[in-house]
């Protein structure tokens, strides 16, 4: 991440995941009214159709407050005990784009960092196939072999902020 942009513990590199995009020409953030060259291109659940949010308005929670919105559905997350962590995730963390309903993983009683989109090949290259299989109810290695990055059966990779364990969520079109 560029040091001039906020750091999101649950989404550490929204540029790499494609959720923040640089613009050739600045646009106006609908929340703060300032011109920005970086805009958010991910999900934002609000009654209003809101586009071109700047990173600062996401990090501060101003966008979620102003538009009564969420970046992640609070019902589509693993459980954690601390409601402040849930608040940070849904109101001050860029989401990610999934085929179906995005789902945010948790481990060690905290939400995990979203690392990006993966298929079986990427998991294999990172040496993570066996690790992610430890936590997948009803999945086996044969199912995971069918994951393709940018394909019809997509994987979403997370990492625990505390112990470093990798977890996976997957869905299909």
XYZ file of C-alpha atoms in Angstrom:
173
model
C 0.000 0.000 0.000
C 1.036 3.551 -0.641
C 1.733 5.336 2.684
C -0.557 8.239 1.704
C -3.615 5.939 1.820
C -5.238 4.466 4.933
C -4.314 0.971 6.083
C -7.146 -1.528 6.448
C -6.270 -4.423 8.724
C -8.991 -6.654 7.255
C -8.161 -5.766 3.638
C -4.457 -4.910 3.635
C -3.974 -4.265 -0.096
C -7.159 -3.124 -1.863
C -5.052 -1.967 -4.826
C -3.736 -5.500 -5.422
C -7.229 -6.974 -5.155
C -8.588 -4.401 -7.624
C -11.014 -2.769 -5.178
C -9.163 0.556 -5.260
C -8.436 1.879 -8.720
C -6.388 4.836 -9.862
C -8.190 7.255 -12.192
C -6.524 9.191 -15.009
C -8.638 12.216 -14.135
C -9.709 12.996 -10.557
C -13.375 12.512 -9.677
C -15.363 13.944 -6.787
C -15.996 11.699 -3.802
C -19.748 11.866 -3.069
C -19.102 11.674 0.660
C -16.498 14.352 1.368
C -16.820 16.371 -1.858
C -13.049 16.344 -2.459
C -11.404 15.343 -5.724
C -9.722 11.951 -5.625
C -7.626 9.946 -8.081
C -8.331 6.695 -6.190
C -11.842 5.283 -6.066
C -13.466 2.231 -4.518
C -14.885 -0.291 -7.011
C -16.303 -2.888 -4.620
C -19.638 -3.645 -3.016
C -21.413 -1.029 -0.926
C -24.857 -1.914 0.358
C -26.994 1.213 0.629
C -30.388 2.448 -0.494
C -28.560 5.038 -2.601
C -26.400 4.067 -5.584
C -23.009 5.333 -4.429
C -19.892 5.343 -6.609
C -16.407 6.858 -6.481
C -15.871 6.738 -2.724
C -12.380 7.774 -1.658
C -10.250 5.605 0.668
C -10.362 8.181 3.489
C -14.176 8.211 3.640
C -14.179 4.410 3.860
C -11.489 4.283 6.573
C -13.116 6.965 8.723
C -16.573 5.412 8.491
C -17.946 8.639 7.017
C -19.226 6.906 3.859
C -21.093 4.208 5.796
C -22.573 6.822 8.121
C -23.548 9.358 5.455
C -25.212 6.814 3.165
C -26.383 4.407 5.901
C -24.456 1.647 4.159
C -22.218 -1.356 4.695
C -19.243 -2.752 2.810
C -19.988 -6.288 4.021
C -23.279 -7.929 5.010
C -23.147 -8.409 8.796
C -24.976 -11.732 8.456
C -22.434 -13.142 5.985
C -19.464 -13.385 8.322
C -17.955 -15.905 10.710
C -18.729 -15.103 14.352
C -16.533 -12.976 16.607
C -17.305 -11.856 20.159
C -16.281 -8.207 19.807
C -18.934 -6.004 18.164
C -16.322 -3.279 17.565
C -14.533 -5.668 15.191
C -17.773 -6.291 13.324
C -18.352 -2.520 13.124
C -14.872 -1.986 11.677
C -15.380 -4.733 9.107
C -18.777 -3.656 7.808
C -18.433 0.137 8.111
C -14.707 0.913 7.642
C -13.215 -1.892 5.520
C -13.351 -2.225 1.731
C -15.267 -5.342 0.752
C -14.496 -7.751 -2.057
C -16.468 -8.932 -5.091
C -17.820 -12.474 -5.134
C -20.054 -14.493 -7.417
C -22.784 -14.866 -4.823
C -22.968 -13.224 -1.420
C -19.494 -12.318 -0.182
C -18.584 -14.068 3.072
C -15.872 -12.899 5.485
C -13.854 -15.487 7.390
C -12.737 -15.206 11.021
C -10.206 -17.091 13.138
C -8.804 -16.620 16.644
C -11.972 -14.640 17.480
C -11.162 -11.889 14.956
C -11.872 -11.313 11.300
C -9.171 -12.376 8.894
C -7.374 -10.253 6.328
C -8.691 -10.701 2.795
C -5.672 -11.468 0.601
C -7.309 -11.956 -2.768
C -8.857 -14.194 -5.360
C -7.405 -17.667 -5.916
C -7.887 -20.874 -7.814
C -6.385 -24.277 -7.125
C -3.253 -23.423 -9.109
C -2.541 -20.372 -6.927
C -3.181 -22.346 -3.733
C -0.828 -25.048 -4.960
C 1.877 -22.508 -5.897
C 1.635 -20.970 -2.414
C 1.697 -24.407 -0.764
C -1.680 -23.788 0.905
C -3.916 -26.602 -0.403
C -3.608 -28.827 2.682
C -3.868 -25.868 5.066
C -7.130 -24.566 3.618
C -8.585 -28.076 3.411
C -8.295 -28.374 7.222
C -11.118 -25.878 7.611
C -13.542 -26.628 4.782
C -16.681 -28.457 5.902
C -17.956 -30.763 3.193
C -15.146 -29.947 0.784
C -12.376 -32.262 -0.275
C -9.269 -32.028 -2.424
C -11.217 -33.018 -5.538
C -13.615 -30.084 -5.087
C -10.756 -27.683 -4.500
C -8.986 -28.868 -7.676
C -11.906 -27.355 -9.626
C -11.252 -23.811 -8.303
C -10.142 -21.412 -11.029
C -9.155 -17.842 -10.461
C -11.551 -15.643 -12.465
C -13.557 -18.750 -13.334
C -17.000 -20.098 -12.526
C -15.796 -21.630 -9.234
C -13.800 -18.932 -7.432
C -11.754 -19.019 -4.229
C -11.292 -16.099 -1.810
C -8.201 -16.331 0.387
C -7.995 -15.010 3.956
C -5.241 -15.026 6.595
C -5.693 -14.927 10.368
C -4.245 -11.732 11.842
C -3.129 -13.575 14.971
C -1.821 -17.051 14.085
C -1.308 -16.637 10.329
C -3.536 -19.560 9.327
C -4.967 -19.315 5.808
C -8.682 -19.865 5.273
C -10.718 -20.083 2.136
C -14.212 -19.183 1.071
C -15.424 -20.344 -2.329
C -18.511 -19.838 -4.434
C -19.639 -20.271 -7.999
C -21.651 -18.406 -10.581
